Coordinates of C-alpha atoms and ligand atoms in Angstrom, one line a residue:
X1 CA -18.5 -59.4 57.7
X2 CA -21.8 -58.1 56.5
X3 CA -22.4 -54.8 57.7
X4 CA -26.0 -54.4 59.6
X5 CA -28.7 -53.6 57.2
X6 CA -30.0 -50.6 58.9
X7 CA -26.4 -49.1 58.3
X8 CA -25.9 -50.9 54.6
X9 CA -27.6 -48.2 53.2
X10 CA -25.7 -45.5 54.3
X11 CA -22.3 -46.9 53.6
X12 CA -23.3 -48.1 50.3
X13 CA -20.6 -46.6 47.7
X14 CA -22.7 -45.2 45.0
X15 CA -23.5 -47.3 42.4
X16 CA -20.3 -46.3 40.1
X17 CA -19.8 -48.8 37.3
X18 CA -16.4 -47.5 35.4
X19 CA -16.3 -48.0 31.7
X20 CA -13.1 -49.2 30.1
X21 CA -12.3 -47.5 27.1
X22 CA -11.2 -49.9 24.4
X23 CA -10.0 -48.5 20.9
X24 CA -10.8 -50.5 17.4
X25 CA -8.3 -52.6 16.0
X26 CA -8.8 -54.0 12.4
X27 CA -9.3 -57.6 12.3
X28 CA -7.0 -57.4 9.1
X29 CA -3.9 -57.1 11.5
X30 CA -4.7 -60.6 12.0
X31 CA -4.2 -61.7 8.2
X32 CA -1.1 -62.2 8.1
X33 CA -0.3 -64.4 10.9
X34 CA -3.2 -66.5 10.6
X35 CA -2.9 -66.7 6.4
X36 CA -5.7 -66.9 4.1
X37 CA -8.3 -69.6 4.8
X38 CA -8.7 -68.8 8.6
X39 CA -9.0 -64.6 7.9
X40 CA -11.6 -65.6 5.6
X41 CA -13.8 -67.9 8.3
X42 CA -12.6 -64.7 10.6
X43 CA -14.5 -61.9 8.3
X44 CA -17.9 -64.4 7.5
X45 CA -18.0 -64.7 11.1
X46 CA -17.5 -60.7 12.2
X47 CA -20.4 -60.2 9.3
X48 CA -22.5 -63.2 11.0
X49 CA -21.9 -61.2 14.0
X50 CA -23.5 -58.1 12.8
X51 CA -25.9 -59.4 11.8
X52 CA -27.4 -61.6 14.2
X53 CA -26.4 -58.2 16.6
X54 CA -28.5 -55.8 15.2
X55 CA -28.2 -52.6 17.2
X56 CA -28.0 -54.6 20.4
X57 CA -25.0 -53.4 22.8
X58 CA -23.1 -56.5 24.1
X59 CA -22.0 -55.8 27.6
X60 CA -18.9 -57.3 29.3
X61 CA -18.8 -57.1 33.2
X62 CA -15.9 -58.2 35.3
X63 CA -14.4 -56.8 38.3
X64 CA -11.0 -55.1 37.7
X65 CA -9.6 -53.1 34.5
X66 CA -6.3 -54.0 35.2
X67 CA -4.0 -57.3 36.8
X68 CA -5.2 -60.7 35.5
X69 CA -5.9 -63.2 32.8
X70 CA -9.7 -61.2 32.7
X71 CA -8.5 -57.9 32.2
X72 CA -6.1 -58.7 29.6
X73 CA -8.4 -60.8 27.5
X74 CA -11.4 -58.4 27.5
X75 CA -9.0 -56.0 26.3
X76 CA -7.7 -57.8 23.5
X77 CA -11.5 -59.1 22.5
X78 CA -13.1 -56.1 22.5
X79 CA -10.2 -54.4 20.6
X80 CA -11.4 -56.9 17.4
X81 CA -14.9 -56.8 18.3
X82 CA -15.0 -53.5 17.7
X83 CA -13.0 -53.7 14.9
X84 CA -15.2 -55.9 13.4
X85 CA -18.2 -53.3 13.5
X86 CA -19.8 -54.8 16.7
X87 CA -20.8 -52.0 19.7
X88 CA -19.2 -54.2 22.7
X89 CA -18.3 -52.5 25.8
X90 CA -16.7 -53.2 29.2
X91 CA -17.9 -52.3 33.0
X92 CA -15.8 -52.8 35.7
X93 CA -17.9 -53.3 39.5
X94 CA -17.8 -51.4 42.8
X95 CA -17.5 -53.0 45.7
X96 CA -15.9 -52.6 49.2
X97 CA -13.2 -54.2 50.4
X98 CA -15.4 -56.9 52.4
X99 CA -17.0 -57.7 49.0
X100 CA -13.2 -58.2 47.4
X101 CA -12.3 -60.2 50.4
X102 CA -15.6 -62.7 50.2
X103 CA -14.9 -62.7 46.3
X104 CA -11.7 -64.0 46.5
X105 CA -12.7 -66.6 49.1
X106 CA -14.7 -67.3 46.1
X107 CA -12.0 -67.8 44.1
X108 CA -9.8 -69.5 46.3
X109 CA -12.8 -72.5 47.0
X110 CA -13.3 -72.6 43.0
X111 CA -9.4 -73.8 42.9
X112 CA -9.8 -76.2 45.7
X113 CA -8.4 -73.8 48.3
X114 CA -9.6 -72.6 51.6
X115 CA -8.0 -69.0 51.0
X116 CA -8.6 -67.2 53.9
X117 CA -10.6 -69.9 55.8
X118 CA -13.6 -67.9 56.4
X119 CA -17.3 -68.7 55.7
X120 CA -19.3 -69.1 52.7
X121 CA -22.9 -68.5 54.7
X122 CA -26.0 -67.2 54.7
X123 CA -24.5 -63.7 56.1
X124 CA -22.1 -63.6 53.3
X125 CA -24.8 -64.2 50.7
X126 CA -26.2 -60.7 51.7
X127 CA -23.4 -59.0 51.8
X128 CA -22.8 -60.6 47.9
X129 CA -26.3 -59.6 47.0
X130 CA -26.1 -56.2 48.6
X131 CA -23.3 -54.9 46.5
X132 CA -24.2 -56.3 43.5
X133 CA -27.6 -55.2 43.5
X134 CA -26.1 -51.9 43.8
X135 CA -24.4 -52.4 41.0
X136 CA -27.4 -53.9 39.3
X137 CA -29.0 -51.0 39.5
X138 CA -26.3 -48.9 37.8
X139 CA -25.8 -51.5 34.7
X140 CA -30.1 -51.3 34.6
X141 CA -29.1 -47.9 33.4
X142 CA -27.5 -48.8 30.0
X143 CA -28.8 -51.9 29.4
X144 CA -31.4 -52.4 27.0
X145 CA -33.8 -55.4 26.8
X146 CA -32.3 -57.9 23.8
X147 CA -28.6 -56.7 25.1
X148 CA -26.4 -59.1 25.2
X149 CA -24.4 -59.3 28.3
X150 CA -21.2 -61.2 29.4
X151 CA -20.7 -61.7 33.4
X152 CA -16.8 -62.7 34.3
X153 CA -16.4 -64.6 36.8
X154 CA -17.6 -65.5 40.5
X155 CA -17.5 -61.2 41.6
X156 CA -20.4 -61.1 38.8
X157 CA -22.2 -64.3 38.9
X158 CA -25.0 -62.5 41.0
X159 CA -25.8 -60.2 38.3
X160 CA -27.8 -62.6 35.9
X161 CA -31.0 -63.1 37.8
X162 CA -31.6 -58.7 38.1
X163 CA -30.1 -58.7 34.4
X164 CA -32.5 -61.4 32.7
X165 CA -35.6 -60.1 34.7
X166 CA -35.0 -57.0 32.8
X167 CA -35.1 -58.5 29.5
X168 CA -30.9 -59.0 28.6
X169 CA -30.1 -62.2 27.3
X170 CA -27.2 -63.3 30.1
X171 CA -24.1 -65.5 29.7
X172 CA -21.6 -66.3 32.1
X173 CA -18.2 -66.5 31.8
X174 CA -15.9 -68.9 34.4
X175 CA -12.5 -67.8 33.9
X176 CA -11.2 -70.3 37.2
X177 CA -11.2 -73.9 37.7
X178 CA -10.2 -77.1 39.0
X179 CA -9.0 -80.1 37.4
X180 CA -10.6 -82.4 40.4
X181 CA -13.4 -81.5 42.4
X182 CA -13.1 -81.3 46.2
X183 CA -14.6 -80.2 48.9
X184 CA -13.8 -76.7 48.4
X185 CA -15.0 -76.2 45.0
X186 CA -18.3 -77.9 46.3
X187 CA -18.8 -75.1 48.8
X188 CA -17.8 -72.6 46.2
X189 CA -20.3 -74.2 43.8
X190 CA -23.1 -74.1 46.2
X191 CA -22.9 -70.5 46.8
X192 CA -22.9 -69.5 43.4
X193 CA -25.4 -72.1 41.8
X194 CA -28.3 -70.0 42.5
X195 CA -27.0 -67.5 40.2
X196 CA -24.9 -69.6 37.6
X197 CA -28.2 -71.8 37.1
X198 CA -30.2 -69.0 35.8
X199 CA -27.5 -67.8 33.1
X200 CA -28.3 -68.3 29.3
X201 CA -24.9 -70.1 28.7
X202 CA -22.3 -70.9 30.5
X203 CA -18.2 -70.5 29.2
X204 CA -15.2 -72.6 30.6
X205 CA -11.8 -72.6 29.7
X206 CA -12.1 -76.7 30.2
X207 CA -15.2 -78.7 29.8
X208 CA -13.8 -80.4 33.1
X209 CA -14.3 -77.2 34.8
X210 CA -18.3 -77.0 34.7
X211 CA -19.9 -78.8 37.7
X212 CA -21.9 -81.6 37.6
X213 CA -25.4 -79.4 38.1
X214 CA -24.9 -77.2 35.2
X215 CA -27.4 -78.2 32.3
X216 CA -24.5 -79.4 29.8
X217 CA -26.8 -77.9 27.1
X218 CA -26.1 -74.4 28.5
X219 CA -22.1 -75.3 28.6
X220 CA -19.7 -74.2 26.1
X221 CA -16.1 -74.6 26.0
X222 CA -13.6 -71.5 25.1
X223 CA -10.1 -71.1 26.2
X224 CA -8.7 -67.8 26.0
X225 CA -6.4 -66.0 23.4
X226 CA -3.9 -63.6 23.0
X227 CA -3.1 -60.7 21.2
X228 CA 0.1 -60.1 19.0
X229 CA -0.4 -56.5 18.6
X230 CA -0.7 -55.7 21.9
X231 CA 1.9 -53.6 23.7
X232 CA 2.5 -57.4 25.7
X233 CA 2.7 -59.5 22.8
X234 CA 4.6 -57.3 20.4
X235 CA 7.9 -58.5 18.4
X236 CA 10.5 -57.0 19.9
X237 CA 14.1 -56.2 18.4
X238 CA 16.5 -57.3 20.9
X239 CA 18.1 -53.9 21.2
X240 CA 15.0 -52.7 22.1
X241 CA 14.3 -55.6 24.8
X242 CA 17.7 -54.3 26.4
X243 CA 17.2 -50.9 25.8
X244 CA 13.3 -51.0 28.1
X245 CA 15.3 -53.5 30.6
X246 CA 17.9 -51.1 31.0
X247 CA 15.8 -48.0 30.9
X248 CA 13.4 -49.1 33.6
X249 CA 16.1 -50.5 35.6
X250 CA 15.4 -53.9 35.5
X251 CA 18.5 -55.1 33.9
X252 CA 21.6 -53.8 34.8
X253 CA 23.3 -54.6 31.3
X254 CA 23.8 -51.7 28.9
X255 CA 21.2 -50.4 26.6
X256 CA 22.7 -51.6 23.3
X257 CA 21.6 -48.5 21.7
X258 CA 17.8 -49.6 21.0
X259 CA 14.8 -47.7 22.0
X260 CA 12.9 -47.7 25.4
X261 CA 9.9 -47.2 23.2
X262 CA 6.3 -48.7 23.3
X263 CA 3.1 -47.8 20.8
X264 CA 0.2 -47.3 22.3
X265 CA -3.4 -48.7 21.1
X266 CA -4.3 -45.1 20.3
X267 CA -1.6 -44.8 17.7
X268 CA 0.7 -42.4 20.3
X269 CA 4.4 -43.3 21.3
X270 CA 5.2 -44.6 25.5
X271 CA 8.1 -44.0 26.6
X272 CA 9.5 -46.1 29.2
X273 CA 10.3 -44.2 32.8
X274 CA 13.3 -45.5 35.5
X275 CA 11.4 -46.8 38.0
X276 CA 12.5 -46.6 41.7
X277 CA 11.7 -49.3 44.1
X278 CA 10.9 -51.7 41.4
X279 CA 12.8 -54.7 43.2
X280 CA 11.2 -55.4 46.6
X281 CA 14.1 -57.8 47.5
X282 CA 16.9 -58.4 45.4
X283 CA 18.4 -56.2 42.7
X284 CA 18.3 -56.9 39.0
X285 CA 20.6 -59.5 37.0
X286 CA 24.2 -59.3 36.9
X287 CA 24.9 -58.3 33.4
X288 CA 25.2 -61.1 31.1
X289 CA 23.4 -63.3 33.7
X290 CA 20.8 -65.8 32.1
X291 CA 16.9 -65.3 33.4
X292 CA 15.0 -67.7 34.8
X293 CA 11.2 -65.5 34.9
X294 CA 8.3 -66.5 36.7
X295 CA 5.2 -63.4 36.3
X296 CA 1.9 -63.5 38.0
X297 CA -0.7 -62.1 40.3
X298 CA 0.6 -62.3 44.2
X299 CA -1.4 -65.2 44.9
X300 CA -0.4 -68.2 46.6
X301 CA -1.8 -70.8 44.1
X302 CA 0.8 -69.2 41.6
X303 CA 3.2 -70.5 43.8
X304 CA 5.5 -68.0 43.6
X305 CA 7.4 -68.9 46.9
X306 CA 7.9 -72.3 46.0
X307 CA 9.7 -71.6 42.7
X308 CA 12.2 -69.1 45.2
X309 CA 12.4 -72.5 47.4
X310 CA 12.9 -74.4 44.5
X311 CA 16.0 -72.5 43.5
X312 CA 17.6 -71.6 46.6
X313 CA 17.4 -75.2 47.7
X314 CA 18.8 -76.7 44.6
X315 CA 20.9 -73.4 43.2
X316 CA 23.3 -76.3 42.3
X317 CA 21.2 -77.3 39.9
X318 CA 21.3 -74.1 37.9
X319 CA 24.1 -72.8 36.1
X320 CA 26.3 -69.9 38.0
X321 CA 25.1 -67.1 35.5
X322 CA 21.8 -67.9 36.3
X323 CA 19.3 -65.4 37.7
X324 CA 15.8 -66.0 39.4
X325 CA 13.2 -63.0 38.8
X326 CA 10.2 -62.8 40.3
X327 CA 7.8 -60.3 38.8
X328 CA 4.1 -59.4 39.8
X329 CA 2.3 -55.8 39.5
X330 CA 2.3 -53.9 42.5
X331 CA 0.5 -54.5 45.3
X332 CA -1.8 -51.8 45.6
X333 CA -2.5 -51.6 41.5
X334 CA -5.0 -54.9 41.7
X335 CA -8.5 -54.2 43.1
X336 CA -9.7 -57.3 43.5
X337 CA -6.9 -59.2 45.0
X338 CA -6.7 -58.3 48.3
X339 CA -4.2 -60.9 49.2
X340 CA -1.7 -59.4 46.9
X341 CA 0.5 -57.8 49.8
X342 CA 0.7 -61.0 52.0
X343 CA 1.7 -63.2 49.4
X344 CA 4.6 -60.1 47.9
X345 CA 5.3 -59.8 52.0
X346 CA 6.1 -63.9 52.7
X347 CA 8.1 -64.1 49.7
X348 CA 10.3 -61.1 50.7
X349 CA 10.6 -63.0 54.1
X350 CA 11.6 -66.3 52.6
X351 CA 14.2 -64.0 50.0
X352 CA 15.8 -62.2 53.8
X353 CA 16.1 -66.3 54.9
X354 CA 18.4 -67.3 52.1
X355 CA 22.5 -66.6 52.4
X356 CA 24.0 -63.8 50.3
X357 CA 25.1 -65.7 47.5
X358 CA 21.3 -67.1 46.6
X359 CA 19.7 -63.9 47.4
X360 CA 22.1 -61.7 45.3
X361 CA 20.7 -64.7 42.1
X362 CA 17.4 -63.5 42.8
X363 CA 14.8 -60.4 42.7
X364 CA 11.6 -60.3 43.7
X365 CA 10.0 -57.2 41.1
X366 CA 6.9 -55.3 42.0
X367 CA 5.6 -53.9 38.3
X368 CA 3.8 -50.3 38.4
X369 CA 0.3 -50.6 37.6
X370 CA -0.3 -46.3 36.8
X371 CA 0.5 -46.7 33.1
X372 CA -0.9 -50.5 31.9
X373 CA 1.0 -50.1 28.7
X374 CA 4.1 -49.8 29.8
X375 CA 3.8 -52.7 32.6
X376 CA 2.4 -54.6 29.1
X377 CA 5.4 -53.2 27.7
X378 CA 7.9 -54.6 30.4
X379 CA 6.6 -57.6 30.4
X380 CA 6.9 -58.3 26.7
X381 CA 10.5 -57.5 27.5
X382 CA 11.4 -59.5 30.4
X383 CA 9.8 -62.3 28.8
X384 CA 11.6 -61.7 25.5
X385 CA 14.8 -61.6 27.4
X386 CA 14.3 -64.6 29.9
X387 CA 16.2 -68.0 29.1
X388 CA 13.4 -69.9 30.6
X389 CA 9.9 -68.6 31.8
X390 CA 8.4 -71.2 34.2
X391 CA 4.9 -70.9 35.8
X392 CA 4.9 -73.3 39.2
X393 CA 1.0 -73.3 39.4
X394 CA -0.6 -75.3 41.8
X395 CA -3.9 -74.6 40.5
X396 CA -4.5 -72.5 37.4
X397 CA -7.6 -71.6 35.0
X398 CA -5.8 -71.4 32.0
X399 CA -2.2 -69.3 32.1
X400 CA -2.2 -66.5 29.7
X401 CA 1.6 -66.4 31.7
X402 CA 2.5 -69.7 29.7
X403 CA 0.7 -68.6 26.5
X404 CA 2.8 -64.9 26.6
X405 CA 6.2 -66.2 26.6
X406 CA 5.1 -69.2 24.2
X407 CA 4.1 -66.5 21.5
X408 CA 7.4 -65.1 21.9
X409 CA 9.4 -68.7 21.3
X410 CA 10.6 -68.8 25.1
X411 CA 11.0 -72.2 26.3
X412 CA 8.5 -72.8 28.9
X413 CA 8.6 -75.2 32.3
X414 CA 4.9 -75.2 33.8
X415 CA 2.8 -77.7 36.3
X416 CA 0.6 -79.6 34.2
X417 CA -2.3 -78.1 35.6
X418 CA -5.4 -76.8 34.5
X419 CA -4.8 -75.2 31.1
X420 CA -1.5 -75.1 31.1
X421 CA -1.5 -79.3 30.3
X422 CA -3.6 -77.8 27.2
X423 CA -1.6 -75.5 25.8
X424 CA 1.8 -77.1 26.2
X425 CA 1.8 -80.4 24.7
X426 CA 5.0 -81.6 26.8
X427 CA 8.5 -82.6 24.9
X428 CA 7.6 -80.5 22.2
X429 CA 6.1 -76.6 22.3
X430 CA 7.6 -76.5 26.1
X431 CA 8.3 -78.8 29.4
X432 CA 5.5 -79.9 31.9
X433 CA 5.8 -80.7 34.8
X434 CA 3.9 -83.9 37.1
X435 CA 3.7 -82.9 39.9
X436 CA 4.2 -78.9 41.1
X437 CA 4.9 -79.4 44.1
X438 CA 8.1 -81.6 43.4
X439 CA 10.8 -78.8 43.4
X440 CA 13.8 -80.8 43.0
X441 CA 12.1 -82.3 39.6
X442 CA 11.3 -78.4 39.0
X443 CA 14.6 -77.7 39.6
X444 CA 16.0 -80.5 37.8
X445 CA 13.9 -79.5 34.3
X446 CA 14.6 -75.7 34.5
X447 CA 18.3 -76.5 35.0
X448 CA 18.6 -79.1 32.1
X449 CA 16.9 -76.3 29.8
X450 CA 18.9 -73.6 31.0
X451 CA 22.0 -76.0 29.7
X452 CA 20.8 -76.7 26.8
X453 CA 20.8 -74.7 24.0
X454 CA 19.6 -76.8 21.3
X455 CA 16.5 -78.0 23.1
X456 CA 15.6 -74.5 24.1
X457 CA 15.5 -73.3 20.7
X458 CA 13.4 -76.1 19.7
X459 CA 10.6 -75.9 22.3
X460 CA 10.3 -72.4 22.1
X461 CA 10.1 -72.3 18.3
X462 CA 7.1 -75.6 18.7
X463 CA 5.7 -73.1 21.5
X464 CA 5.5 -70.1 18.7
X465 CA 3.9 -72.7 16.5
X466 CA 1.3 -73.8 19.0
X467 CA 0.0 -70.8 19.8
X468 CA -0.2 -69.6 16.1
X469 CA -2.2 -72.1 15.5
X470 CA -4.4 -72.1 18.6
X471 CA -4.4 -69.1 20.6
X472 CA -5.2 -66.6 18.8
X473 CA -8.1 -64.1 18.8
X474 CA -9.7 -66.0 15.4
X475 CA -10.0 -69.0 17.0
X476 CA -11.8 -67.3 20.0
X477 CA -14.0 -64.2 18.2
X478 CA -15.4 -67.4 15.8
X479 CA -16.7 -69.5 18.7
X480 CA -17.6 -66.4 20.0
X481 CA -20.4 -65.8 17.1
X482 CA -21.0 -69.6 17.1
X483 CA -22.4 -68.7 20.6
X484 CA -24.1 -66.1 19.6
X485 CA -26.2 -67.7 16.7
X486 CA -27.0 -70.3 18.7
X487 CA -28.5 -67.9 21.5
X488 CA -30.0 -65.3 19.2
X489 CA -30.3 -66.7 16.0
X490 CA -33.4 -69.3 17.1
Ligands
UDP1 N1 0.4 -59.6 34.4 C1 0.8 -58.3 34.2 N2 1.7 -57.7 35.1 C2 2.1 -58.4 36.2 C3 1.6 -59.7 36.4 C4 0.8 -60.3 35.5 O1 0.5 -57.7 33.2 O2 2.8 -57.8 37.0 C5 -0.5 -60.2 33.4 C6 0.2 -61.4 32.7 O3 1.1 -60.9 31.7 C7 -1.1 -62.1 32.1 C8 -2.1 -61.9 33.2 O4 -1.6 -60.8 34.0 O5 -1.5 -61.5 31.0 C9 -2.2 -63.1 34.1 O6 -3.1 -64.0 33.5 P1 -3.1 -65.6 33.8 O7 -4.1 -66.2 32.9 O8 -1.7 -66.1 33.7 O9 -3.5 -65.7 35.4 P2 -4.6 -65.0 36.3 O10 -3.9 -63.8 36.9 O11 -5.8 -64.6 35.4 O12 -4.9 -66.0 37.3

C-alpha cells in the first residue's frame, strides 16, 4: 500500500488543512430548555473557561467536515464555544485514498472487525506517518506553543507526538469503541499506542472503551451531545415535516400547505430543492403509510442490510401500512468512508432479491451531501415523521442516530450496544434490543411498537425527557472546562 519513498515525495498532496467555518451561537439559547440552575453552572463554567484560556487558540482536528457522529458534534460544540467567548477552531486532514482506506481498517479493528482484512504492519505505519506528518507540518503553521489542541479519532492519533514537541498541550479524543475486547481491537490498539500513549488526556464515550495500557489518570469519560437548535434537531410543525418530505420527494403524501423551509446558522432562510435520484432502490412511502427509519453512514457494522433482512423475512410481522426507509448520505459526499459505496451497493442487491410486494414497502435513500443544512434539515424531518426509528448496530461508539430521534419523542428500537445501552434505559425512554443480530426478536419489537399507540407515545415522550436531561451541550461544554482546569489550571 505504501507508496515507495523515493516517489512519496512527489505525490505528496500539499499539505492543505481546510478550516470549517463555525458561526457563534449564544449559550442563552440553551436557557430555556435546561432551566435555571443548570444555565447558571453553564455561564460560571464558559467564564472559567476564559479564563483558564487566556488568548490560547484551542484546535480541533478530525478528518471529515461532513457525514458522522464527529462532524456533527464538532459543529454543535464549537457553535457554543464560541458563543461563550472562547477562540476554538476546526481543521479537517488531507490524505489520499490509501490513507482513508488504512484508517478505516483502523476503525473497523477498534469495533472488533476485520474491515477489509488487510494488514496493520510496519509498511502501513509509514504510510500513517507519512501523511500525517504532512499534515503536521501544515497545523505547525497555526499552532502556537500553550494551544490547546483536540485530535478525533484514530485518522489523527499520529499527530500528538509532532504537536506536543512543539509545545501544544494535546488531548485525544476516541469517538469509537468496543464493549469487549478482541483480537481485533488488540491489533488496532497496538498500532495506535505509540501515539495515544503520548497524549495529555485521553476522552471516551465509555470508560469501558479505554484499553487496558492507557494510564487511567490520563482517561476521562464524555459522551457526546446534541444540539436543539441545529437545522437537525429543530422542532418541527408537522406541516412543515410534510411540506420538506413532500418537497424533496421523499414522501409522496401531499404538502399540507407547510413550508419546505430551513434556517440556516448564519441567520439566512434554505429552501428545500426536489431531488432526483434520491431513492437508490425503492420509491418513497405510499401516502399515509407508517415509517419504520433506520439513518447512518454506509457501513456494515450499522447493519443496515440486516434491518432490510429483518423486515422482508418477517414482513408479517409489521402492519400492512408499514414502510421500511433506509437513509444514508450519498456515497461520494463522505471522505473518509471509503466503504460507503459497497455497503449502499450490497444492500441495493439484497432490495433486487426480495418479491415485489416487500420491495415496493421499502427504499433505500441516498441523502445529498452539497448543502449539509438541508441534508440536516431532511433528516430532522424524516425522523419527525417516522413511527419508529430503529438503529440495528452491531457495534457502535455512541449513536447520535438514537439520540436524534430521542430529542424529537420518536420511539426508538436499538441493539444494546455500545452507547446506545446508555442512552436508552430500556422499557422506558425507548426499546433495546439483546442481541442484534436476532432479527425475528427485531422484528418482533418494531412490529409490537408500530401497533401500539399508547406505548409509542410513552417511550418517545421518556426518550424527550432523557435526553433533556442528559444530552445536551451543558452537560458536555462543563466537563469540557473540568478538563481544561485540570490540564491548565495546575
Ligand atoms: N447523518 C446525516 N446524514 C446521513 C446519515 C447520517 O446527517 O445521511 C448523521 C446522523 O444524523 C448523525 C451522524 O450522521 O448525526 C451519525 O452519527 P452516529 O453517532 O450515529 O454514528 P457515526 O456515523 O459517528 O458512526
Amino acid at each position: 500500500m505504501a507508496a515507495a519513498p523515493a516517489q512519496a515525495s512527489i505525490d505528496l498532496p500539499p499539505p492543505s488543512l481546510t478550516e470549517v467555518e463555525v458561526a457563534a451561537t449564544p449559550l442563552d439559547r440553551l436557557f430555556p430548555l435546561v432551566g435555571e440552575e443548570r444555565a447558571a453552572r453553564l455561564v460560571s463554567a464558559a467564564g472559567a473557561a476564559r479564563t483558564l484560556l487566556g488568548d490560547r487558540t484551542v484546535w480541533n482536528v478530525n478528518a471529515t467536515a461532513s457525514g458522522g457522529g464527529v462532524a456533527e458534534m464538532l459543529g454543535t460544540l464549537l457553535a457554543y464555544t464560541r458563543g461563550a467567548g472562547v477562540d476554538s477552531r476546526w481543521l479537517v486532514l488531507s490524505g489520499e485514498p490509501a490513507f482513508f482506506t488504512l484508517t478505516k481498517r483502523l476503525h473497523n479493528y477498534l469495533h472488533g472487525s476485520p474491515g477489509d482484512g488487510g494488514p496493520l504492519g510496519e509498511e502501513q505505519r509509514g504510510e500513517y506517518e507519512r501523511v500525517l506528518a504532512v499534515n503536521l507540518e501544515a497545523l505547525l503553521e497555526r499552532v502556537r506553543p500553550g494551544d490547546v489542541v483536540l485530535l478525533h479519532d484514530p485518522q489523527t492519533a499520529g499527530l500528538v507526538p509532532g504537536l506536543r514537541e512543539a509545545g501544544a498541550r494535546v488531548l485525544w479524543r476516541c469517538h469509537v469503541g468496543r464493549d469487549t475486547p478482541d483480537e481485533h481491537t488488540e491489533a488496532g490498539w497496538a498500532f495506535l499506542r505509540p501515539y495515544v500513549e503520548q497524549a495529555e488526556a485521553t476522552i471516551w464515550s465509555r470508560a469501558v472503551y479505554a484499553p487496558d495500557w492507557v494510564d487511567p489518570s490520563t482517561v476521562r469519560v464524555i459522551p457526546p451531545s446534541l444540539d436543539p437548535f441545529s437545522p437537525k434537531n429543530l422542532q418541527l410543525p408537522e406541516a412543515d415535516v410534510r411540506a420538506t418530505l413532500h418537497r424533496s420527494g421523499l414522501r409522496a403524501d401531499g404538502d399540507a400547505g407547510g413550508s419546505a423551509t430551513f434556517g440556516r446558522r448564519d441567520g439566512s432562510t434554505g429552501v428545500v430543492r426536489r431531488h432526483a435520484g434520491l431513492f437508490a432502490a425503492g420509491a418513497p412511502p405510499r401516502p399515509g403509510a407508517k415509517v419504520v427509519l433506520q439513518v447512518s453512514r454506509w457501513d456494515r457494522l450499522k447493519d443496515m442490510a440486516g434491518v432490510l433482512r429483518a423486515f422482508a423475512d418477517h414482513v408479517d410481522r409489521f402492519r400492512d401500512d408499514a414502510h421500511l426507509l433506509l437513509v444514508g448520505p450519498e456515497v461520494a459526499g463522505v471522505g473518509d468512508d471509503p466503504e460507503g459505496a459497497e455497503v449502499l451497493g450490497e444492500c441495493c442487491a439484497l432490495w433486487e432479491e426480495q418479491p415485489s410486494a416487500v420491495r415496493e414497502r421499502i427504499g433505500l435513500v441516498a441523502l445529498p451531501m452539497g448543502d449539509l443544512e438541508e441534508n440536516a434539515h431532511l433528516v430532522n424531518a424524516l425522523q419527525h415523521d417516522a413511527a419508529v426509528v430503529v438503529q440495528k448496530s452491531l457495534v457502535e461508539g455512541f449513536g447520535l442516530t438514537v439520540t436524534e430521534p430521542m430529542w424529537k419523542g420518536r420511539p426508538v428500537v436499538a441493539s444494546r450496544v455500545g452507547g446506545i445501552a446508555d442512552q436508552v434505559e430500556d422499557g422506558r425512554s425507548g426499546l433495546l434490543l439483546d442481541d442484534p443480530r436476532d432479527l425475528g426478536a427485531f422484528a418482533s419489537l418494531v412490529g409490537e411498537l408500530l401497533a401500539d399507540d399508547q406505548l409509542a407515545a410513552r417511550l418517545g415522550s421518556g426518550a424527550r425527557e432523557r435526553v433533556r436531561t442528559t444530552y445536551l451541550g451543558d452537560r458536555h461544554l462543563i466537563q469540557y472546562v473540568e478538563l481544561l482546569g485540570e490540564l491548565l489550571g495546575s
